[in-house]
Coordinates of C-alpha atoms in Angstrom, one line a residue:
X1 CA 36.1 -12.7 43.3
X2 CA 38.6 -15.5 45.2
X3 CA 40.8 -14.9 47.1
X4 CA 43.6 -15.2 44.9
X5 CA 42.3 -12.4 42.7
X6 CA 41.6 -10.5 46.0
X7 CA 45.2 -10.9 47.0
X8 CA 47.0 -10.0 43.2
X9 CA 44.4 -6.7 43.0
X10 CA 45.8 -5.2 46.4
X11 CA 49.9 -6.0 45.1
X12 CA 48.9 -4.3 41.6
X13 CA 46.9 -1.2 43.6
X14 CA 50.5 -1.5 46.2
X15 CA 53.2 -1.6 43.7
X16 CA 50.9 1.1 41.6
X17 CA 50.9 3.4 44.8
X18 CA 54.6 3.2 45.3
X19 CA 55.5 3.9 41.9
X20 CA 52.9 7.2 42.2
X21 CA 54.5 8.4 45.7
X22 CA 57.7 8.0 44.2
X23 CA 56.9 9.8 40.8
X24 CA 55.0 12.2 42.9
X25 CA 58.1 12.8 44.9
X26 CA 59.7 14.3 41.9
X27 CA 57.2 15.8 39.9
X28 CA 56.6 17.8 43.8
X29 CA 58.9 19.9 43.4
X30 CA 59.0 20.8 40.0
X31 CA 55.1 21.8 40.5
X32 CA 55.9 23.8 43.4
X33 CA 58.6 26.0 41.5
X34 CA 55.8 26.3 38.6
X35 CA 53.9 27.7 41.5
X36 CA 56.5 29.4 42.8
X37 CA 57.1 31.2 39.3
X38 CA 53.3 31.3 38.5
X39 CA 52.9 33.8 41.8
X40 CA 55.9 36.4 40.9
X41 CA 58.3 34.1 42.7
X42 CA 61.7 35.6 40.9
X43 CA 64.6 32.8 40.0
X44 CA 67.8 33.5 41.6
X45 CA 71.4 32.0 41.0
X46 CA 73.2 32.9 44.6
X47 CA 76.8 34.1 43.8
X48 CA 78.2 35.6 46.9
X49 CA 79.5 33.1 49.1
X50 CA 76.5 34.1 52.1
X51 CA 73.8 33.3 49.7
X52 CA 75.2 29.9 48.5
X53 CA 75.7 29.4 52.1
X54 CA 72.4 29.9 53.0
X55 CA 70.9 27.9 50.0
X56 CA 72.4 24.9 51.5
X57 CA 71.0 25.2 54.8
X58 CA 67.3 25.5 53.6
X59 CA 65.1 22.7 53.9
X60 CA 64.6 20.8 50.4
X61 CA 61.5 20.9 48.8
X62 CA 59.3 24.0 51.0
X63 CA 59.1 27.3 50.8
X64 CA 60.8 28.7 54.3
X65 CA 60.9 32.2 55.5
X66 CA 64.5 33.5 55.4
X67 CA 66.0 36.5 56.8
X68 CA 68.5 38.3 54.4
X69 CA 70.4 41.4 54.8
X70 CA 68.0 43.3 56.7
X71 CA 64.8 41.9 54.8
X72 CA 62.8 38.9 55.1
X73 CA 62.2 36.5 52.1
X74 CA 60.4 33.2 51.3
X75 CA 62.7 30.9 49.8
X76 CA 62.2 27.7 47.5
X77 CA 65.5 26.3 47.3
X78 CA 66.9 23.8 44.5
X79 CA 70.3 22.9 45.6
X80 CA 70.5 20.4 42.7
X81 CA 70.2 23.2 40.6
X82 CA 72.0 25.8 42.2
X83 CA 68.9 28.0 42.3
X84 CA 66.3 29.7 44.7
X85 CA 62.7 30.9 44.0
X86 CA 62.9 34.0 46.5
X87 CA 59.4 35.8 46.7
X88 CA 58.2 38.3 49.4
X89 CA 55.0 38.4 51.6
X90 CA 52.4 39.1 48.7
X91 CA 54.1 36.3 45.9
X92 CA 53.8 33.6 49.2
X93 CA 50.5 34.5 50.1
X94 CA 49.1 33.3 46.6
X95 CA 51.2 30.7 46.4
X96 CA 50.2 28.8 49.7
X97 CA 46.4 30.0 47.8
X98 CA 47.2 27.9 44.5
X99 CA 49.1 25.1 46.0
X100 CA 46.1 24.5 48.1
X101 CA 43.9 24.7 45.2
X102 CA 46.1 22.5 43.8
X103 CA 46.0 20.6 46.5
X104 CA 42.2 20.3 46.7
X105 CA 42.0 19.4 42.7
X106 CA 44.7 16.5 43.0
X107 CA 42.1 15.2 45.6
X108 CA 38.8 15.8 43.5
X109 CA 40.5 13.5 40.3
X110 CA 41.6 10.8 43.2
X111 CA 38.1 10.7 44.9
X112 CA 36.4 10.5 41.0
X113 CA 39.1 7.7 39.8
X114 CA 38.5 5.6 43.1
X115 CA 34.5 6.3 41.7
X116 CA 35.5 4.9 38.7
X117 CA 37.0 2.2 39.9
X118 CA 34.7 1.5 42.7
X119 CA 31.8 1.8 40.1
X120 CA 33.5 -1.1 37.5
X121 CA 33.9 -3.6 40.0
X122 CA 32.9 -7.5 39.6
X123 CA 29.5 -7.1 41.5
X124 CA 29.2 -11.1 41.2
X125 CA 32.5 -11.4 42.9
X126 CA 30.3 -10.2 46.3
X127 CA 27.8 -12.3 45.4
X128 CA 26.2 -10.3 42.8
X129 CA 22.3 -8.7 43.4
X130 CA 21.7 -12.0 44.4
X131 CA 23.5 -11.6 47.7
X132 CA 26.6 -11.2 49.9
X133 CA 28.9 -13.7 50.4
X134 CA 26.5 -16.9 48.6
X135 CA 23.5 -15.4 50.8
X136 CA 20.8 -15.3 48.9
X137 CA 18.4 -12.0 49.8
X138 CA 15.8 -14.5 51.1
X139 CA 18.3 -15.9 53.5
X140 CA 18.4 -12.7 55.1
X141 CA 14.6 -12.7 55.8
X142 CA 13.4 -10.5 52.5
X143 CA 11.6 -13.1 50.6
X144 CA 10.2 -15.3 53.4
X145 CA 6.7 -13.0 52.9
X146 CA 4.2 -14.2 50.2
X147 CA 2.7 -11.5 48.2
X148 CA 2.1 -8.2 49.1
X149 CA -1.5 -8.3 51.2
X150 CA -0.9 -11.7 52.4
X151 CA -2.9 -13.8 49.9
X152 CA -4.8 -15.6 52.4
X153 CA -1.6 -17.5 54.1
X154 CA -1.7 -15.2 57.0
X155 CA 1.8 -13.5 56.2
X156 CA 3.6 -16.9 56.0
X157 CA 6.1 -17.6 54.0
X158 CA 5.9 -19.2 50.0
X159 CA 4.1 -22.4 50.3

Protein backbone atom coordinates (compact mmCIF):
# COMPACT_ATOMS: atom_id res chain seq x y z
CA UNK A 1 0.00 0.00 0.00
CA UNK A 2 1.56 3.82 -0.82
CA UNK A 3 1.28 6.28 0.86
CA UNK A 4 -1.33 7.93 -0.95
CA UNK A 5 -3.71 5.04 -0.29
CA UNK A 6 -2.41 5.15 3.37
CA UNK A 7 -3.42 8.75 3.62
CA UNK A 8 -7.19 8.49 1.70
CA UNK A 9 -7.98 5.14 4.07
CA UNK A 10 -7.41 7.12 7.46
CA UNK A 11 -9.80 10.42 5.86
CA UNK A 12 -12.54 7.69 4.80
CA UNK A 13 -12.12 5.72 8.39
CA UNK A 14 -12.07 9.91 9.89
CA UNK A 15 -14.99 11.34 8.06
CA UNK A 16 -16.75 7.63 8.75
CA UNK A 17 -16.09 8.06 12.60
CA UNK A 18 -17.50 11.54 12.64
CA UNK A 19 -20.54 10.78 10.84
CA UNK A 20 -20.94 7.62 13.54
CA UNK A 21 -20.32 9.91 16.74
CA UNK A 22 -22.72 12.24 15.37
CA UNK A 23 -25.36 9.64 14.40
CA UNK A 24 -24.52 8.02 17.67
CA UNK A 25 -25.28 11.31 19.34
CA UNK A 26 -28.82 10.99 18.37
CA UNK A 27 -29.71 7.58 18.20
CA UNK A 28 -28.15 7.95 22.39
CA UNK A 29 -30.78 9.06 23.51
CA UNK A 30 -33.50 7.52 21.89
CA UNK A 31 -31.78 4.02 23.13
CA UNK A 32 -31.55 5.27 26.50
CA UNK A 33 -35.44 6.13 26.77
CA UNK A 34 -36.04 2.46 25.06
CA UNK A 35 -34.11 1.47 28.14
CA UNK A 36 -35.57 3.65 30.16
CA UNK A 37 -39.12 2.20 29.10
CA UNK A 38 -37.77 -1.37 28.82
CA UNK A 39 -37.00 -1.25 32.81
CA UNK A 40 -40.60 0.16 34.12
CA UNK A 41 -39.36 3.68 33.59
CA UNK A 42 -43.06 5.42 33.33
CA UNK A 43 -43.51 8.47 30.65
CA UNK A 44 -44.45 11.59 32.12
CA UNK A 45 -45.77 14.98 30.57
CA UNK A 46 -44.95 17.68 33.59
CA UNK A 47 -48.03 19.96 33.83
CA UNK A 48 -47.66 21.90 37.07
CA UNK A 49 -45.49 24.71 36.67
CA UNK A 50 -42.67 23.02 39.43
CA UNK A 51 -42.39 19.99 37.34
CA UNK A 52 -41.74 21.82 33.95
CA UNK A 53 -39.50 23.82 36.02
CA UNK A 54 -37.55 21.11 37.08
CA UNK A 55 -37.50 19.35 33.65
CA UNK A 56 -35.54 22.15 32.38
CA UNK A 57 -32.89 22.17 34.82
CA UNK A 58 -31.94 18.43 34.40
CA UNK A 59 -29.03 17.51 32.56
CA UNK A 60 -29.86 16.40 28.83
CA UNK A 61 -29.34 13.08 27.86
CA UNK A 62 -28.66 11.05 31.75
CA UNK A 63 -30.63 9.71 34.04
CA UNK A 64 -30.16 12.07 37.39
CA UNK A 65 -31.52 11.45 40.77
CA UNK A 66 -34.21 14.08 41.56
CA UNK A 67 -35.87 14.94 44.66
CA UNK A 68 -39.70 15.59 44.28
CA UNK A 69 -42.16 16.36 46.84
CA UNK A 70 -40.93 14.43 49.59
CA UNK A 71 -39.63 11.43 47.32
CA UNK A 72 -36.65 10.74 45.35
CA UNK A 73 -36.86 9.86 41.63
CA UNK A 74 -34.52 9.04 38.67
CA UNK A 75 -35.20 11.21 35.86
CA UNK A 76 -34.52 10.99 31.97
CA UNK A 77 -35.45 14.18 30.77
CA UNK A 78 -36.42 15.09 27.03
CA UNK A 79 -36.93 18.76 26.94
CA UNK A 80 -37.37 18.68 23.17
CA UNK A 81 -40.28 16.61 23.83
CA UNK A 82 -41.73 17.97 26.78
CA UNK A 83 -41.32 14.58 28.60
CA UNK A 84 -39.50 12.75 31.44
CA UNK A 85 -38.86 8.93 32.00
CA UNK A 86 -39.23 9.12 35.92
CA UNK A 87 -38.39 5.63 37.49
CA UNK A 88 -37.50 4.76 41.20
CA UNK A 89 -34.64 2.85 42.80
CA UNK A 90 -35.56 -0.74 41.39
CA UNK A 91 -36.52 0.55 37.42
CA UNK A 92 -32.66 2.40 37.66
CA UNK A 93 -30.98 -0.30 39.03
CA UNK A 94 -31.78 -2.49 35.77
CA UNK A 95 -31.40 0.03 33.71
CA UNK A 96 -27.77 1.06 34.59
CA UNK A 97 -27.70 -3.33 34.26
CA UNK A 98 -28.93 -3.20 30.55
CA UNK A 99 -27.26 -0.06 29.39
CA UNK A 100 -24.12 -1.67 30.40
CA UNK A 101 -24.90 -4.70 28.65
CA UNK A 102 -25.62 -2.69 26.06
CA UNK A 103 -22.76 -1.06 26.45
CA UNK A 104 -20.46 -4.17 26.51
CA UNK A 105 -22.41 -5.60 23.14
CA UNK A 106 -21.86 -2.20 21.16
CA UNK A 107 -18.13 -2.97 21.96
CA UNK A 108 -18.11 -6.82 21.08
CA UNK A 109 -19.63 -5.91 17.22
CA UNK A 110 -16.79 -2.95 17.12
CA UNK A 111 -13.88 -5.27 18.32
CA UNK A 112 -15.37 -8.25 15.56
CA UNK A 113 -15.79 -5.34 12.62
CA UNK A 114 -12.19 -4.00 13.32
CA UNK A 115 -11.45 -8.12 12.95
CA UNK A 116 -13.01 -8.04 9.95
CA UNK A 117 -11.46 -5.40 8.72
CA UNK A 118 -8.13 -6.02 10.09
CA UNK A 119 -8.36 -9.65 8.65
CA UNK A 120 -9.25 -8.23 4.75
CA UNK A 121 -6.32 -6.13 4.59
CA UNK A 122 -3.79 -5.84 1.41
CA UNK A 123 -1.10 -8.21 3.13
CA UNK A 124 1.19 -7.24 -0.09
CA UNK A 125 0.77 -3.65 0.81
CA UNK A 126 3.37 -4.58 4.04
CA UNK A 127 5.32 -6.44 1.95
CA UNK A 128 3.26 -9.53 1.74
CA UNK A 129 4.68 -13.14 3.40
CA UNK A 130 7.61 -12.19 1.63
CA UNK A 131 8.46 -9.48 4.11
CA UNK A 132 8.06 -6.13 5.84
CA UNK A 133 8.71 -3.12 4.32
CA UNK A 134 10.59 -4.82 0.77
CA UNK A 135 12.66 -7.03 3.37
CA UNK A 136 12.78 -10.12 2.29
CA UNK A 137 12.59 -12.94 5.41
CA UNK A 138 16.23 -13.84 4.44
CA UNK A 139 17.29 -10.32 5.07
CA UNK A 140 16.36 -10.67 8.48
CA UNK A 141 18.72 -13.68 9.00
CA UNK A 142 16.01 -16.69 8.41
CA UNK A 143 17.22 -18.08 5.28
CA UNK A 144 20.95 -17.54 5.57
CA UNK A 145 21.10 -21.46 7.04
CA UNK A 146 21.36 -24.34 4.40
CA UNK A 147 19.22 -27.29 5.04
CA UNK A 148 18.24 -28.49 8.09
CA UNK A 149 21.34 -30.79 9.52
CA UNK A 150 23.86 -28.63 7.84
CA UNK A 151 24.52 -30.72 4.64
CA UNK A 152 28.13 -30.75 5.09
CA UNK A 153 28.72 -26.72 4.74
CA UNK A 154 29.17 -26.40 8.42
CA UNK A 155 25.88 -24.25 8.97
CA UNK A 156 26.86 -21.68 6.30
CA UNK A 157 24.81 -20.08 4.44
CA UNK A 158 23.30 -21.24 0.56
CA UNK A 159 26.26 -21.65 -1.59
Amino acid sequence: MNMKMLLTSLNFLAVTTLIAVAAGCAADLKSKENVAVACGFKVITPVKPSQVALLSTLPKDKVTLTAYQGGSYYVLPDVKNNRAYVGGQKEYQAYKQLRMQQQISEQNLEAAQMNQMAASEDWDGWGGWGGVGGVPWGGMGFANYGPVGGGGHGGGGHR
